[in-house]
Coordinates of C-alpha atoms in Angstrom, one line a residue:
M1 CA 15.9 65.7 215.3
R2 CA 15.3 65.3 211.3
G3 CA 11.8 66.5 211.6
R4 CA 10.5 64.7 214.5
A5 CA 7.6 66.4 216.0
P6 CA 8.3 69.1 218.2
L7 CA 7.8 68.6 222.1
A8 CA 4.4 68.6 223.7
L9 CA 5.9 69.8 227.0
L10 CA 2.9 72.3 228.1
L11 CA 0.4 71.0 226.7
C12 CA 1.1 67.8 228.4
G13 CA 1.4 69.1 231.3
A14 CA -1.8 70.6 231.0
V15 CA -4.0 68.3 230.1
A16 CA -5.0 65.4 232.2
G17 CA -4.5 62.0 229.9
C18 CA -2.4 63.6 227.8
G19 CA -1.0 61.1 225.3
Q20 CA -3.6 58.3 226.0
S21 CA -5.2 56.3 222.9
A22 CA -8.9 57.0 223.0
R23 CA -9.4 53.6 221.1
G24 CA -11.0 50.6 223.0
A25 CA -11.6 53.2 225.8
D26 CA -15.3 52.2 225.9
V27 CA -14.3 48.6 225.4
P28 CA -14.3 46.5 228.9
P29 CA -11.6 44.3 229.7
P30 CA -11.7 40.4 229.1
V31 CA -12.5 38.5 232.1
A32 CA -10.7 35.4 232.7
P33 CA -12.9 32.1 233.9
P34 CA -12.3 31.0 237.2
A35 CA -10.0 28.3 237.4
S36 CA -10.5 25.7 239.8
A37 CA -9.1 25.5 243.1
P38 CA -6.1 23.5 243.9
T39 CA -6.6 20.2 246.0
A40 CA -4.4 19.5 248.5
S41 CA -3.5 16.5 246.8
S42 CA -2.6 18.7 243.5
P43 CA 0.1 21.5 243.3
P44 CA -1.1 24.8 241.7
A45 CA -0.9 24.8 237.9
A46 CA 2.6 26.5 236.8
P47 CA 2.1 30.1 235.5
V48 CA 2.1 29.6 231.2
P49 CA 5.1 31.7 229.9
A50 CA 3.9 34.4 227.6
A51 CA 4.3 33.7 223.6
A52 CA 7.3 35.4 222.6
P53 CA 7.0 38.0 219.9
D54 CA 7.3 36.1 216.1
R55 CA 10.1 38.4 214.4
A56 CA 9.7 36.5 211.5
V57 CA 5.9 38.1 210.8
P58 CA 7.2 41.4 209.0
L59 CA 5.8 44.6 209.8
G60 CA 4.6 46.4 206.5
R61 CA 6.5 45.8 203.5
V62 CA 9.5 43.3 203.3
R63 CA 12.8 44.7 202.3
G64 CA 10.3 48.0 201.9
W65 CA 11.9 50.0 204.7
R66 CA 14.2 53.0 205.2
I67 CA 16.2 53.4 208.8
T68 CA 17.7 56.4 209.4
T69 CA 19.5 57.5 212.7
Y70 CA 19.8 59.8 215.1
Y71 CA 21.9 60.8 217.5
T72 CA 23.1 63.5 220.5
A73 CA 25.9 66.1 219.6
L74 CA 29.2 66.1 221.4
E75 CA 30.4 69.8 221.5
S76 CA 34.3 68.8 221.7
L77 CA 34.0 67.5 218.2
Y78 CA 33.2 70.9 216.9
H79 CA 35.4 73.6 215.9
G80 CA 33.4 76.5 213.9
A81 CA 33.3 80.0 215.3
R82 CA 31.2 80.7 218.6
K83 CA 27.7 82.0 218.6
P84 CA 25.7 83.4 221.2
V85 CA 22.5 81.4 222.5
R86 CA 19.6 82.4 224.0
G87 CA 16.1 80.2 225.1
C88 CA 15.4 78.4 228.3
A89 CA 17.4 78.1 231.1
R90 CA 15.1 75.3 232.5
F91 CA 12.6 72.8 231.3
H92 CA 9.3 73.3 231.2
C93 CA 9.6 76.9 229.0
S94 CA 9.1 78.0 225.4
H95 CA 11.1 80.3 223.5
G96 CA 12.8 82.2 226.4
K97 CA 15.7 84.8 226.0
T98 CA 17.7 83.9 228.5
P99 CA 21.6 83.9 227.3
L100 CA 22.4 80.2 227.5
G101 CA 26.3 80.4 226.3
S102 CA 28.5 80.5 223.2
Y103 CA 29.1 77.4 220.9
P104 CA 30.5 76.5 217.8
K105 CA 28.5 77.4 214.9
D106 CA 28.7 74.2 213.4
F107 CA 27.9 72.1 216.7
L108 CA 24.4 74.3 216.7
K109 CA 23.6 73.3 213.2
V110 CA 23.7 69.5 214.3
V111 CA 21.6 70.6 217.5
Q112 CA 19.2 71.7 215.5
T113 CA 18.9 68.9 213.1
E114 CA 19.2 66.0 215.7
G115 CA 17.5 67.7 218.5
S116 CA 20.2 67.6 221.3
G117 CA 23.8 68.4 222.2
R118 CA 26.0 67.7 225.4
I119 CA 27.7 70.5 226.4
T120 CA 31.6 69.8 226.8
E121 CA 33.3 73.2 227.6
G122 CA 32.4 76.3 229.9
P123 CA 30.0 76.7 233.2
Q124 CA 27.2 74.3 231.3
A125 CA 30.0 71.5 230.9
G126 CA 28.0 68.2 231.5
R127 CA 24.9 69.3 230.9
Y128 CA 22.8 69.6 227.4
L129 CA 21.3 72.1 224.6
N130 CA 18.2 71.1 223.3
W131 CA 16.5 72.1 220.5
S132 CA 12.7 71.7 218.9
H133 CA 10.6 74.0 216.2
S134 CA 7.9 74.4 219.3
V135 CA 10.4 75.3 222.0
G136 CA 13.8 76.6 221.0
F137 CA 17.1 75.9 222.4
W138 CA 16.8 75.1 226.2
L139 CA 19.5 74.1 229.1
D140 CA 18.5 70.5 230.4
D141 CA 20.2 67.6 232.3
T142 CA 19.5 65.0 229.6
T143 CA 18.1 64.6 226.3
R144 CA 14.3 64.2 225.7
D145 CA 11.8 62.7 223.7
S146 CA 8.6 64.7 222.5
R147 CA 6.8 63.8 225.7
G148 CA 9.8 65.4 227.6
R149 CA 11.3 61.4 228.8
P150 CA 14.8 61.0 228.4
L151 CA 15.8 59.2 225.0
R152 CA 17.1 55.8 225.4
P153 CA 20.0 54.6 223.0
W154 CA 19.6 51.8 220.6
A155 CA 15.6 51.9 222.0
S156 CA 14.7 55.2 221.2
A157 CA 12.4 55.5 217.9
A158 CA 10.4 58.2 215.5
A159 CA 8.2 57.0 212.7
D160 CA 5.1 58.3 210.9
K161 CA 2.1 58.1 212.9
S162 CA 0.6 56.5 209.9
V163 CA 2.9 53.6 209.8
L164 CA 3.7 53.0 213.5
A165 CA 1.8 54.5 216.1
R166 CA 3.4 55.8 219.1
G167 CA 4.7 53.0 221.6
Q168 CA 4.9 50.3 218.9
R169 CA 7.5 48.1 219.5
F170 CA 9.6 46.8 216.6
A171 CA 12.9 45.0 215.4
I172 CA 15.3 45.2 212.8
V173 CA 15.3 41.3 210.9
D174 CA 16.9 42.2 208.0
C175 CA 19.2 45.2 206.8
G176 CA 19.0 45.5 203.8
R177 CA 21.7 47.9 202.2
D178 CA 23.5 51.3 202.9
G179 CA 22.1 54.4 201.0
N180 CA 24.7 54.0 198.4
G181 CA 23.2 50.5 197.6
H182 CA 26.3 48.6 199.4
P183 CA 25.6 45.7 202.2
I184 CA 25.6 46.7 205.2
E185 CA 28.8 45.6 207.1
D186 CA 27.7 42.0 209.7
E187 CA 29.1 43.7 212.8
V188 CA 26.5 46.6 212.0
C189 CA 24.1 44.9 211.1
A190 CA 24.0 42.6 214.2
A191 CA 24.1 45.5 216.4
F192 CA 21.3 46.5 214.6
R193 CA 19.2 43.5 214.9
K194 CA 20.2 43.0 218.4
A195 CA 18.3 46.3 219.7
N196 CA 14.6 46.5 220.6
W197 CA 13.2 49.8 219.2
T198 CA 9.7 51.7 220.4
V199 CA 8.5 54.9 218.9
T200 CA 8.8 57.4 221.0
D201 CA 8.6 60.3 218.6
L202 CA 6.5 61.1 215.8
F203 CA 7.5 62.4 212.6
R204 CA 6.1 66.4 211.8
P205 CA 3.7 66.0 209.0
G206 CA 5.5 65.8 205.4
Y207 CA 8.7 64.7 207.4
G208 CA 8.3 60.8 208.0
G209 CA 7.1 59.6 204.9
E210 CA 5.7 55.8 204.0
N211 CA 7.5 52.7 205.6
H212 CA 10.4 55.4 207.2
A213 CA 11.9 55.1 210.9
D214 CA 14.3 57.0 212.9
V215 CA 16.1 55.4 215.5
Y216 CA 18.3 56.9 218.2
I217 CA 21.8 55.6 218.5
G218 CA 23.2 57.7 221.6
E219 CA 26.1 60.3 221.8
E220 CA 28.2 60.9 219.0
K221 CA 31.8 59.5 218.8
G222 CA 34.7 59.8 217.3
P223 CA 36.8 62.7 216.0
R224 CA 34.7 62.8 212.6
L225 CA 31.0 61.1 212.6
A226 CA 32.0 59.7 209.0
E227 CA 34.2 57.4 210.8
S228 CA 31.7 55.5 212.7
P229 CA 29.9 52.5 210.4
F230 CA 26.8 52.8 212.8
Y231 CA 25.8 56.4 211.2
T232 CA 24.1 55.3 208.2
T233 CA 20.5 54.8 206.7
L234 CA 19.3 51.3 205.9
S235 CA 17.8 51.1 202.9
G236 CA 15.7 47.9 202.0
A237 CA 15.7 46.9 205.3
T238 CA 12.7 44.7 207.0
L239 CA 10.8 45.1 210.4
G240 CA 9.3 42.8 212.4
P241 CA 7.8 43.2 216.2
S242 CA 9.7 42.5 219.1

C-alpha cells in the first residue's frame, strides 16, 4: 500500500459524521438573489453551465510532482512457496486469527506493499486478500480504500494531506520523465493525462512526502510486472484541477 493510511473501519463505523470536514461548518451557505418570474411572453432563462476546471492552472509546483502507481496483485502471476495466512474472514474485523488459506510468499509480499490481491486458486478464488497496518490480512469481495470504499482504477489516489486533502480532484497535465530521467512514452502519458483522480487515501505520516501522489491503476496484468509501461514513476510531473 506504499504507506497509505490504514483503514479506519472501526472508528468510521462507530462515530457519526466520520470524515466530514469541520472547516466552514459554522458558515451558512450563500443565498442566491431571487430570480424574476418569467412572463407569459418570455421563455424561462436557459441554465448557465458550470465553468469547467482550468487544467492550465497548476496545483502546487510546476514540474515538481512525483507520481507513483499502486495496483492489485494477481495471485496467478506468482509461484513462490506457499505460506498459510491468518486474519479476518470478513470485512469490519481487525487482527483476526482465522485461517485464510495458503498463498505464494511473493504474492503475500506484494499484497502487503500494495494493499490488495485477487485470489485465483482454491476455495477463495475470485475473492480478494487485503491487508493494512491496523487490520492485518482479511478476505473481501473487493479492494478497499482507507474508508472502506472500493478502489476505482484510474480514479482513486493517495497523497499527503498537507499537499492534497482527502476528496481533492486532480489531473496530471504534464507527465515529466520516468524515474531514470527518460521521457514517458506518448501512449502511456496520454492515459495518465486522460484520467481524473480523486484523493481517497492519505499517506501515513513520514511515507508521503511533499509533492508526492500515488495513483491506482487497477489489477496487475501480464506475466511480469516490468513488462507493463504503466507501472512507472512520473518525476517532474505537473498537476492541475480536474
